[in-house]
Coordinates of C-alpha atoms in Angstrom, one line a residue:
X1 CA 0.0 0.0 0.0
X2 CA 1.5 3.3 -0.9
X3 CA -0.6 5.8 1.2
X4 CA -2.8 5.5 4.1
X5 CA -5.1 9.1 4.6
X6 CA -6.3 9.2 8.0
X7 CA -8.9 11.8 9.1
X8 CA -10.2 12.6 12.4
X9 CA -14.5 13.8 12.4
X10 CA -16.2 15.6 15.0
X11 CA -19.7 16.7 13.7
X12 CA -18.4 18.3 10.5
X13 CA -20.3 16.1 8.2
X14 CA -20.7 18.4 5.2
X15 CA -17.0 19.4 5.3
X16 CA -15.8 15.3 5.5
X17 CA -18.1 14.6 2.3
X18 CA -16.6 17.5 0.5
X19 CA -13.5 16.5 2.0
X20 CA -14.1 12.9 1.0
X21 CA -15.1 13.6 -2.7
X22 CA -12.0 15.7 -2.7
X23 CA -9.5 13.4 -2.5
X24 CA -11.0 10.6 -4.7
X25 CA -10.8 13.0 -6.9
X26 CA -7.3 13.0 -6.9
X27 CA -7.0 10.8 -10.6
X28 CA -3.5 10.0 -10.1
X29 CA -3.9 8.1 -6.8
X30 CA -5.5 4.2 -8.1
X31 CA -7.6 3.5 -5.1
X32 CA -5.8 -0.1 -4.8
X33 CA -2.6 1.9 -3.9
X34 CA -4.5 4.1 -1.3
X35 CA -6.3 3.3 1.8
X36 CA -8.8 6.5 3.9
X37 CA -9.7 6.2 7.2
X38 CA -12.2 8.2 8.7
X39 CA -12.0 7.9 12.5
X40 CA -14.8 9.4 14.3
X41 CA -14.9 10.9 17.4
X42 CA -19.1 10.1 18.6
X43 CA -20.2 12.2 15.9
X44 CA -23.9 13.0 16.6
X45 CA -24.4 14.8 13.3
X46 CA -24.7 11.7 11.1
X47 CA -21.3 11.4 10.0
X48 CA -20.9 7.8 10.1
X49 CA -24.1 6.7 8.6
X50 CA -22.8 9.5 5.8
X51 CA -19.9 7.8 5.2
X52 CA -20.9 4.4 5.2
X53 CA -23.6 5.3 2.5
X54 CA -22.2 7.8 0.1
X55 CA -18.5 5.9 0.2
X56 CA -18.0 2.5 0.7
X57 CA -14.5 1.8 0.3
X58 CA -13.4 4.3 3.6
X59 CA -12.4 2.4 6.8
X60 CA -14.6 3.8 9.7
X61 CA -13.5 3.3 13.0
X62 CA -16.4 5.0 14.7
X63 CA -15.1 5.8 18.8
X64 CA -18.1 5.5 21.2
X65 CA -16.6 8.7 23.2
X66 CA -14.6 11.9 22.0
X67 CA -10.8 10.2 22.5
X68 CA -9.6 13.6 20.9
X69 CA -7.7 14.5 17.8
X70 CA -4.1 12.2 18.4
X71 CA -5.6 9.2 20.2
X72 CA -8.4 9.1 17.4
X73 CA -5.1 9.6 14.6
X74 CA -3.4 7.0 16.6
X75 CA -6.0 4.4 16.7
X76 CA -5.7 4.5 12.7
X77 CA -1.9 4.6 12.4
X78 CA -1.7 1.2 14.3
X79 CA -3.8 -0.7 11.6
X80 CA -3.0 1.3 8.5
X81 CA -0.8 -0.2 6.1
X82 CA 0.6 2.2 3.6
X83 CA 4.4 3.0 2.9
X84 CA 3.5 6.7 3.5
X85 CA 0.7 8.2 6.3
X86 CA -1.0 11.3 5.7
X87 CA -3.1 13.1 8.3
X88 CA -6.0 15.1 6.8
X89 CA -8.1 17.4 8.6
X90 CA -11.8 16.9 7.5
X91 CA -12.7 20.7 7.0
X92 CA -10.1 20.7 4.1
X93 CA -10.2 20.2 0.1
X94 CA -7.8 18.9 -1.4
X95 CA -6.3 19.6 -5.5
X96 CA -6.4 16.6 -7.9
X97 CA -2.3 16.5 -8.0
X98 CA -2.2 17.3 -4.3
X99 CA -1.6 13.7 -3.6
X100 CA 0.8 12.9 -6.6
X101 CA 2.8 15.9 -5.9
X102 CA 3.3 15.5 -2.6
X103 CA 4.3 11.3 -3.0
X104 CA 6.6 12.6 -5.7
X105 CA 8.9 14.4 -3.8
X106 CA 8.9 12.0 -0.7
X107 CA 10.2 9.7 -2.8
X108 CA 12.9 12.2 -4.1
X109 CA 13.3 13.2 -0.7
X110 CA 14.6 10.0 1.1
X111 CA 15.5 12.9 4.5
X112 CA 11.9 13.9 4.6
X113 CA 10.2 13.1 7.8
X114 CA 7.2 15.3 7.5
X115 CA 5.6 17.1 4.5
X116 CA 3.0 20.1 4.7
X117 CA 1.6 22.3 1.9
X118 CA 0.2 25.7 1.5
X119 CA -2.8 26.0 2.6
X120 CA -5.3 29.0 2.0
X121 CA -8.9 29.4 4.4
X122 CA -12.3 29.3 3.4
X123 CA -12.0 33.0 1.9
X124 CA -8.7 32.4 -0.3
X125 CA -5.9 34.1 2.0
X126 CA -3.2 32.3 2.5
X127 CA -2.4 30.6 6.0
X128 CA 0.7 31.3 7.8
X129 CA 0.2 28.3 10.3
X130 CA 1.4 26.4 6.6
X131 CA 5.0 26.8 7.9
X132 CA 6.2 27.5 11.9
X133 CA 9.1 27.5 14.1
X134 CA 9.6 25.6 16.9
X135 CA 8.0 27.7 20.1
X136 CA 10.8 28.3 22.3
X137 CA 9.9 30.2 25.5
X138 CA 10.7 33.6 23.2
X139 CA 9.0 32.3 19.8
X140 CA 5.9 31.9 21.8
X141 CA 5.9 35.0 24.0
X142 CA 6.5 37.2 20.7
X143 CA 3.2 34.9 19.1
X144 CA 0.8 34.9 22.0
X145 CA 1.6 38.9 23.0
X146 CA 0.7 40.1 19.3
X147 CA 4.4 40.9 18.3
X148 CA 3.9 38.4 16.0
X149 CA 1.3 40.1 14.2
X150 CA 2.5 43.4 14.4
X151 CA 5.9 42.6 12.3
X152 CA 4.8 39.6 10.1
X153 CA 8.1 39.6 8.2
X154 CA 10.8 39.9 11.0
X155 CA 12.9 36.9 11.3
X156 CA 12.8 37.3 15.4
X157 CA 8.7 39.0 16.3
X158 CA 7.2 36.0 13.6
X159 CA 9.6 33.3 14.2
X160 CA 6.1 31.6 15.5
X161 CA 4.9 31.1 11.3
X162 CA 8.8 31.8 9.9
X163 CA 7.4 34.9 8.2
X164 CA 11.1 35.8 6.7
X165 CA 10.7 32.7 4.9
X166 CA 8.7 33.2 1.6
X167 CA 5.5 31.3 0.9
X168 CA 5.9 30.3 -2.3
X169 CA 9.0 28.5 -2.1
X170 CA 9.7 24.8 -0.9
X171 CA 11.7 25.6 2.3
X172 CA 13.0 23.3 5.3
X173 CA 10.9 24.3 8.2
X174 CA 10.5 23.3 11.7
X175 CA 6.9 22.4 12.3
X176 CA 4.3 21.6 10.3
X177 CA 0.4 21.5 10.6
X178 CA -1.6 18.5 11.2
X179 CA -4.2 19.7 8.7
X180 CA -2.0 18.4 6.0
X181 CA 1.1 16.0 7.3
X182 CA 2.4 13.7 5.3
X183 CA 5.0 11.0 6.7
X184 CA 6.9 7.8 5.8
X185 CA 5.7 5.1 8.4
X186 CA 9.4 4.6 8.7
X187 CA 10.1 7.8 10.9
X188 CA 6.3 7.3 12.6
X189 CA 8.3 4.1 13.6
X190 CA 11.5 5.4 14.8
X191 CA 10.1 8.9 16.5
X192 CA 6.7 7.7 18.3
X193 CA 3.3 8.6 17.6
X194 CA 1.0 11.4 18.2
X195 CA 1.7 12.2 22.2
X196 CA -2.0 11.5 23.8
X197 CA -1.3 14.3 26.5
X198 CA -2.2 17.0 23.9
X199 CA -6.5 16.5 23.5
X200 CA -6.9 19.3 20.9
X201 CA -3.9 22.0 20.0
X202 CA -0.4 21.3 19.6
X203 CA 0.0 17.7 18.6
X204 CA 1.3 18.5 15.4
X205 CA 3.8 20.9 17.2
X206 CA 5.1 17.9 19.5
X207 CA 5.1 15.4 16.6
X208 CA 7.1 17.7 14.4
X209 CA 9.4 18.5 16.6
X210 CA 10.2 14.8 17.6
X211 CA 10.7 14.2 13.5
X212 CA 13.3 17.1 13.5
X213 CA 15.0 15.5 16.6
X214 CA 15.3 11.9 15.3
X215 CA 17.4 13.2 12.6
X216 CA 14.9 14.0 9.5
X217 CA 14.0 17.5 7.6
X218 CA 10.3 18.8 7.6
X219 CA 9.5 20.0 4.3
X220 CA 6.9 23.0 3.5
X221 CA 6.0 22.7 -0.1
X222 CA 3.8 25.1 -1.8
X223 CA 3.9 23.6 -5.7
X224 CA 0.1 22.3 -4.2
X225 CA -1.9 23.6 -1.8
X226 CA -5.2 23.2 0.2
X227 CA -8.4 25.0 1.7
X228 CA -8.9 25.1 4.9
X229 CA -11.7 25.8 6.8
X230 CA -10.8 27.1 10.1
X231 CA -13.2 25.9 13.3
X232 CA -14.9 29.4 14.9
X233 CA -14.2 28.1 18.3
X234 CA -10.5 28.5 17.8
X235 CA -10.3 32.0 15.8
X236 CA -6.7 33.1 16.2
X237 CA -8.8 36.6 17.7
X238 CA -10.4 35.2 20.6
X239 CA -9.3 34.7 24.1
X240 CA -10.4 31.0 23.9
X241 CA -7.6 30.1 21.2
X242 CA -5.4 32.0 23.5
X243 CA -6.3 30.0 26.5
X244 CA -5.9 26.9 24.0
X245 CA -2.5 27.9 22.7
X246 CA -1.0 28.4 26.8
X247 CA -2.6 25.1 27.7
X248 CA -0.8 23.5 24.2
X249 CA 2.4 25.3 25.2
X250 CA 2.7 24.3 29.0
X251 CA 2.5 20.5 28.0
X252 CA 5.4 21.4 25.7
X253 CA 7.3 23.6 27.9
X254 CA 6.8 21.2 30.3
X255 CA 7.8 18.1 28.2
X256 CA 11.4 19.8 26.5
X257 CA 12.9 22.7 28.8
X258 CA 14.7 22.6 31.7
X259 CA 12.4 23.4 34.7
X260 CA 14.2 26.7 35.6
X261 CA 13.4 28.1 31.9
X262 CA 9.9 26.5 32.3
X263 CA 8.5 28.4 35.1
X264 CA 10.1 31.7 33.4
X265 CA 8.6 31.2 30.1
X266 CA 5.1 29.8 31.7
X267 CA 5.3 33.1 34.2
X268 CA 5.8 35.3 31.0
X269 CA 3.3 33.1 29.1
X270 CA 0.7 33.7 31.9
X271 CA 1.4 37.4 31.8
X272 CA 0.9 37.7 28.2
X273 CA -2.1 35.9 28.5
X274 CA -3.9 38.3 31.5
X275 CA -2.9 41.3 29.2
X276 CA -4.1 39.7 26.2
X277 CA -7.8 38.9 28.1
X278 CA -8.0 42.5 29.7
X279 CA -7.1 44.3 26.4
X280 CA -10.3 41.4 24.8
X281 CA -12.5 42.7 27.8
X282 CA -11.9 46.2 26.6
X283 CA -12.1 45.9 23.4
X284 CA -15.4 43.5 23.7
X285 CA -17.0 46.3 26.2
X286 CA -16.4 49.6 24.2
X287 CA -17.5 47.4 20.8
X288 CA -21.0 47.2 23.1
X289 CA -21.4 50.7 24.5
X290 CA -19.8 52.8 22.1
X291 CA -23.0 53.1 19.9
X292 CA -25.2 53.7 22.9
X293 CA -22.9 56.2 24.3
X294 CA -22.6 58.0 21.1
X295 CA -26.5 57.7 20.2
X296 CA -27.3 59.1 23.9
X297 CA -25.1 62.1 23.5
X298 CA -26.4 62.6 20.0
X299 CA -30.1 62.5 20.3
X300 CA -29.3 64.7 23.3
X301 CA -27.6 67.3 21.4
X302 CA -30.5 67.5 18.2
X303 CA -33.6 67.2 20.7
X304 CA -31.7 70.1 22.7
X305 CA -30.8 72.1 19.4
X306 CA -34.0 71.4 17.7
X307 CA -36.6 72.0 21.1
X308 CA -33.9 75.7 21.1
X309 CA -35.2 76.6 17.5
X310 CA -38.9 75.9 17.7
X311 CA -38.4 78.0 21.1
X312 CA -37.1 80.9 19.3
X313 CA -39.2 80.7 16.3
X314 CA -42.7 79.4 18.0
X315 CA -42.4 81.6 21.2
X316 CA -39.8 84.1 20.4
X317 CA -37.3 83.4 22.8
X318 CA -34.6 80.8 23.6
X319 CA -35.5 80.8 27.4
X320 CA -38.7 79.3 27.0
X321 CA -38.3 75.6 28.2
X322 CA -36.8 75.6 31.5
X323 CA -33.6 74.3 32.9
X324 CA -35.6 71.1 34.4
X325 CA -36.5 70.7 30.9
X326 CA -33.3 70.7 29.3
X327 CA -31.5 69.0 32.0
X328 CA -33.7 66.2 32.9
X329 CA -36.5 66.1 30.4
X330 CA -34.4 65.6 27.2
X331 CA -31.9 63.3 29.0
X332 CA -34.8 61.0 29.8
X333 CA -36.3 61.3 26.0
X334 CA -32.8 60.1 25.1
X335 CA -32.3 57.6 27.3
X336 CA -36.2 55.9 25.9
X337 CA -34.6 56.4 22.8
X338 CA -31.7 54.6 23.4
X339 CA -33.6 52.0 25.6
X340 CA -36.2 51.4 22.5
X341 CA -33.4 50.3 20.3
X342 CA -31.5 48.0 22.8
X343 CA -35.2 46.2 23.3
X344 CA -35.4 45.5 19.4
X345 CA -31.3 44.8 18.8
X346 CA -31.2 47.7 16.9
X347 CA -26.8 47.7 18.4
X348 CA -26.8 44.3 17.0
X349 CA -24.5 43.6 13.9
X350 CA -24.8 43.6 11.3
X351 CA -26.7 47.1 12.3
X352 CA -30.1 46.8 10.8
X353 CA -31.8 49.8 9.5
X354 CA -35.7 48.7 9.9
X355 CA -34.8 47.8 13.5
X356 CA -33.4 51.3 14.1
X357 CA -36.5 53.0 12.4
X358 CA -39.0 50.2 14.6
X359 CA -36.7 51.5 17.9
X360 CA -36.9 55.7 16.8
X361 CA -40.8 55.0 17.0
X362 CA -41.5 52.9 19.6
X363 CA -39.1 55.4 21.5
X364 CA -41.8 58.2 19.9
X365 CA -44.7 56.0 20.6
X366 CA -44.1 55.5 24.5
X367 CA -42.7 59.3 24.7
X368 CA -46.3 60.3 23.3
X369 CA -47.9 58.1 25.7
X370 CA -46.5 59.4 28.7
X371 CA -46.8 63.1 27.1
X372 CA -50.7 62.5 27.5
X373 CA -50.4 60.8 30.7
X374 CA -49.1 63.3 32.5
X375 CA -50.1 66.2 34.0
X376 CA -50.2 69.7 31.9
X377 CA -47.2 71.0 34.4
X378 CA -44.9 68.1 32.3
X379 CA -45.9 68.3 29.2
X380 CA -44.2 70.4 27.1
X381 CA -43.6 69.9 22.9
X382 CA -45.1 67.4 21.0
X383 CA -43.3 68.7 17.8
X384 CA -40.1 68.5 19.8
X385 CA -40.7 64.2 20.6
X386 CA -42.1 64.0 16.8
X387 CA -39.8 65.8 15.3
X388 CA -36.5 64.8 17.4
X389 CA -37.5 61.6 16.5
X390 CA -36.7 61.7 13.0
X391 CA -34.0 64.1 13.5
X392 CA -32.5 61.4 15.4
X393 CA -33.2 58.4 13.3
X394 CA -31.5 60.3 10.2
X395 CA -28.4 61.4 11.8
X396 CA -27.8 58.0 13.7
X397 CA -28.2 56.7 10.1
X398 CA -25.9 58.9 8.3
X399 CA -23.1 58.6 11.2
X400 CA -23.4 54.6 10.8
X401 CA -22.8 55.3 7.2
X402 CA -20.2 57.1 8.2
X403 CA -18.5 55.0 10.2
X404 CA -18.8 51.6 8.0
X405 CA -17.0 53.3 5.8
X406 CA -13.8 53.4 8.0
X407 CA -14.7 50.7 10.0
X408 CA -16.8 48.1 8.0
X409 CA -16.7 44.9 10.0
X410 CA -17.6 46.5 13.0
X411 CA -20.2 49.3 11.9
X412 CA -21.4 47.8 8.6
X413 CA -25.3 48.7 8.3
X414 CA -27.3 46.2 6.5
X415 CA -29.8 47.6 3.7
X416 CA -30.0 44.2 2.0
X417 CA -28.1 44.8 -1.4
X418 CA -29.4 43.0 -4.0
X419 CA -27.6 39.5 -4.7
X420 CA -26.9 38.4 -8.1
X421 CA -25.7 34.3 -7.7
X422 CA -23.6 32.6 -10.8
X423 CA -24.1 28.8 -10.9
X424 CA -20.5 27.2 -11.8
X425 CA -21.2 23.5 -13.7
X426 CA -22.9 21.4 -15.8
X427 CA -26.5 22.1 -16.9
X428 CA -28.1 19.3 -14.6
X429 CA -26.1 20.3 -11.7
X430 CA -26.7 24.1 -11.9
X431 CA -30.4 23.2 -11.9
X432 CA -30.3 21.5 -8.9
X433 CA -28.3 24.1 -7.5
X434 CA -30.9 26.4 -8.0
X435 CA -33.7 24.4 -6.8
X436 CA -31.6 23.7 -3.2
X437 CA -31.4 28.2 -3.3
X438 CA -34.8 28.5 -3.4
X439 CA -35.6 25.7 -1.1
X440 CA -33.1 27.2 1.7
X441 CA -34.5 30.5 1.6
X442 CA -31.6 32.2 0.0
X443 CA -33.2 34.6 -1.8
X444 CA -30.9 35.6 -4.8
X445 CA -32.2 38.5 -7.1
X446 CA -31.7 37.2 -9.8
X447 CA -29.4 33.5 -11.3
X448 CA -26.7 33.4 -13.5
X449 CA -25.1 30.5 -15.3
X450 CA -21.5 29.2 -16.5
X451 CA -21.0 25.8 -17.9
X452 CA -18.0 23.9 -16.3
X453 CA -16.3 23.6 -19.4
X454 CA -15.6 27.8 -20.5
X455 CA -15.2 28.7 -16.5
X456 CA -12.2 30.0 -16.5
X457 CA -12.9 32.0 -19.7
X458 CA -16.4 33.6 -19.1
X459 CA -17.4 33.3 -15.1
X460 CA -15.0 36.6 -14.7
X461 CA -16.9 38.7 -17.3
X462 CA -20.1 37.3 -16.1
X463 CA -19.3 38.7 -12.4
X464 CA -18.3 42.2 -14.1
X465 CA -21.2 42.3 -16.3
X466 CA -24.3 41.2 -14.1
X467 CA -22.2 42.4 -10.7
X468 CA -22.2 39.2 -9.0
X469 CA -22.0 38.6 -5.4
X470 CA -22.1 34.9 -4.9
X471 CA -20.5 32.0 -7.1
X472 CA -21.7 28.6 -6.3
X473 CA -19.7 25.9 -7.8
X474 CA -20.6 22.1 -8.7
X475 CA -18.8 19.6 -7.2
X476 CA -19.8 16.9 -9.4
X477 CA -18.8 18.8 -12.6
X478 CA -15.4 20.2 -11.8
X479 CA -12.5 19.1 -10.8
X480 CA -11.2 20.6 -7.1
X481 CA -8.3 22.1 -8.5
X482 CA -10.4 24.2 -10.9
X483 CA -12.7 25.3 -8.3
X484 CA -9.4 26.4 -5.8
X485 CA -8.2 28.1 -9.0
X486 CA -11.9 30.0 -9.4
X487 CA -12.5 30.2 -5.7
X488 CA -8.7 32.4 -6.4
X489 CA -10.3 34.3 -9.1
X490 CA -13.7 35.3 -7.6
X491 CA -12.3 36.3 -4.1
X492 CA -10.4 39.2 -6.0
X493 CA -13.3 40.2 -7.9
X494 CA -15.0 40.4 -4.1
X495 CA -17.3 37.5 -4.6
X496 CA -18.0 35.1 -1.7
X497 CA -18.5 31.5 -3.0
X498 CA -20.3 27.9 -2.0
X499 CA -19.7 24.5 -3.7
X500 CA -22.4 22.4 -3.6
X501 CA -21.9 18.4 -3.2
X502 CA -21.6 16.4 -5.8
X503 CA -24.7 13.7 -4.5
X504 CA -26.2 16.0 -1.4
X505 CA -28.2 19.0 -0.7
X506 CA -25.1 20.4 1.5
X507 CA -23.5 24.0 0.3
X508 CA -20.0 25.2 2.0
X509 CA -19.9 28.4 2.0
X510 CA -16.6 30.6 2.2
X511 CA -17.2 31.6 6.0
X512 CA -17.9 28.4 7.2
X513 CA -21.7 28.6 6.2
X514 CA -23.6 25.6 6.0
X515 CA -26.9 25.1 4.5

């Protein structure tokens, strides 16, 4: 047996059948030469039935508890058989010569001990975990403070993803991922298995590590490459990959440095971590009340200038409403205000426009109410609550505007453009396509169509000339590598994309949807 693919499931069943269809796909690996194993990890989802239905030939070994992602990859390893043992995460696609390529230059390579490829995410940028360094106390205290980030080229800040080394080339690197690892069974021999202590992060880390210490070269090779959907609850952002990544680098710290350098790095570890959650806590809190704040001050400021003007023009003086009145009357109108839109999610994102308009007049409604509810010494201007309240709901509107278009993930108001789709395939394909669309509620404006076969010739002018939003591509009519190369093509003409199964009703979309 040549090669043995081995991929650990956890209730991702529309990623493993893409994943699946993917690499038999791959026309220059003869399945009597190859061997998958899908190991999964008490899948709830229907993953097993899945498999066992839409392909036959893949080895299940179906766990009746979560055992984690290197006892599951271990439990396969020990009864595979081929010459070579790849580990495939199931959120990936693979290209038709990803497989070929990859045994090629293993063979060429008799030093190689591990093998990972580029690898690009769901939206088409590239993904620098493709190639890292060994995390030495430093390495990792320059990753998890954000020094990493802030100078992605510097040979010392972004050691953590060897930044100085270029992406495109093949390079000798330290570790590799375990979303794409390819190994003789030879070194898996000589060097040990996946270490069982790490349950979810940093297995690859340990195992590559352990290669480059029993004497062979990890390779990053880029002549292929891979998508890879990345799992939400690990978003290289949030506090909880943070937490993951400490928890990944203790066991290691733990496991290869002396214990004087260990309770240094884990103390500055720990520290970077605190800093890292209050600087989340702060940036999480003023992402919540900024909006308010500003909308409070705002509607303050018009229902004060407005309520000064009708004074003046209505009474002929500025000094009509009293300092009660513009001191605690208008606060309070504000505050309702405010209040109405917080009841109906109106600070939600992505900001909705009919929720704000539904918050300005309930706010109006239940300022109306109380205006006839009250006694004649508190009521004062119903012009000035009628009025204020589209004053407010315009310039709340035109400062959103404003702002999404400085800061458009965080302040980007929804108004529903209209979506123009383009069906990627053959005819029978792209009608089925359309059918699973309408039955899922998508709601496209209007449909567009490409056959397979002229893709890469007209789906570009088709997106320029019926401004396209969405591309959905046909699994069963193209080959992976074509749809990576389009996927390529429509993420710079700022389409997002799906591909649609080749035998199901399941669509991937290009941030992790799932329909």
């Amino acid at each position: 047996m040549k090669l043995s693919i081995i991929i650990v499931n956890y209730n991702v069943k529309c990623f493993l059948e893409q994943c699946l269809y993917s690499v038999l796909k791959s026309i220059h690996i003869d399945m009597e030469d190859l061997e998958i194993f899908v190991v999964d990890n008490h899948s709830v989802d229907g993953s097993v039935e899945m498999v066992q239905d839409k392909f036959p030939k893949v080895k299940i070994i179906a766990n009746l508890n979560n055992t984690g992602f290197a006892a599951a990859n271990n439990q396969a390893i020990r009864v595979c058989t081929g010459k070579y043992i790849l580990l495939l995460n199931p959120d990936t696609l693979v290209e038709d010569d990803t497989l070929f390529k990859c045994l090629q230059f293993m063979e060429k390579h008799l030093d190689a001990g591990g093998l990972g490829v580029k690898m690009i995410d769901g939206e088409g940028r590239y993904m620098p975990e493709s190639k890292r360094g060994i995390p030495l106390p430093i390495v990792a205290l320059y990753k998890i403070s954000g020094l990493c980030k802030l100078f992605p080229r510097s040979k010392r800040f972004a050691r953590y993803y060897m930044g100085h080394l270029s992406k495109d080339e093949i390079q000798e690197v330290e570790i590799l991922s375990g979303a794409f690892m390819m190994m003789p069974r030879a070194v898996l021999q000589k060097v040990g298995l996946l270490d069982e202590t790490f349950f979810m992060y940093g297995e690859d880390i340990d195992l590559s590590y352990r290669i480059l210490l029993g004497g062979y070269k990890n390779y990053y090779f880029p002549q292929t490459r891979i998508v890879h959907y990345k799992g939400e609850s690990t978003k290289k952002g949030s506090l909880n990959y943070v937490v993951i990544f400490y928890k990944a680098m203790e066991i290691f710290a733990r496991k290869y440095f002396s214990d004087k350098h260990t309770k240094t790095y884990l103390h500055l570890v720990r520290f970077a971590i605190w800093a890292r959650a209050g600087l989340a806590v702060m940036e999480r809190l003023l992402k919540k009340i900024f909006l308010p704040f500003c909308d409070m001050f705002l509607n303050y400021g018009l229902l004060l200038a407005l309520s000064t003007v009708w004074a003046k023009e209505y009474f002929g003086t500025t000094e009509h409403f009293s300092e009660f009145y513009r001191q605690v009357v208008l606060p309070l109108y504000s505050v309702v205000f405010v209040g109405s839109l917080a009841l109906l999610q109106a600070y939600k994102r992505p900001i909705s426009l009919i929720k704000m308009l539904y918050g300005y007049l309930l706010g109006m409604v239940l300022l109306l109410l109380g205006f006839a509810l009250l006694g004649s010494d508190f009521q004062y201007s119903r012009l000035v609550i009628v009025g204020g309240s589209v004053l407010c709901f315009s310039v709340s509107v035109l400062y959103r505007l404003l702002l999404g278009r400085f800061f458009a993930n965080t302040f980007n108001l929804a108004l529903r453009p209209r979506r123009y789709y383009l069906l990627v395939g053959g005819k029978e394909e792209m009608q089925r396509a359309q059918s699973i669309l309408e039955d899922r509620g998508a709601r496209p404006d209007r449909i567009f169509s490409v056959v397979s076969e002229k893709a890469s010739e007209n789906m570009m002018e088709a997106i320029q000339i019926y401004k396209i939003s969405e591309v959905i591509f046909c699994a069963k009519d193209m080959s992976f590598a074509e749809i990576i190369y389009l996927m390529d093509m429509a993420k710079k003409a700022g389409c997002s994309y799906k591909i649609i199964s080749p035998d199901g009703e399941i669509l991937v979309g290009s941030r992790l949807e799932k329909y």
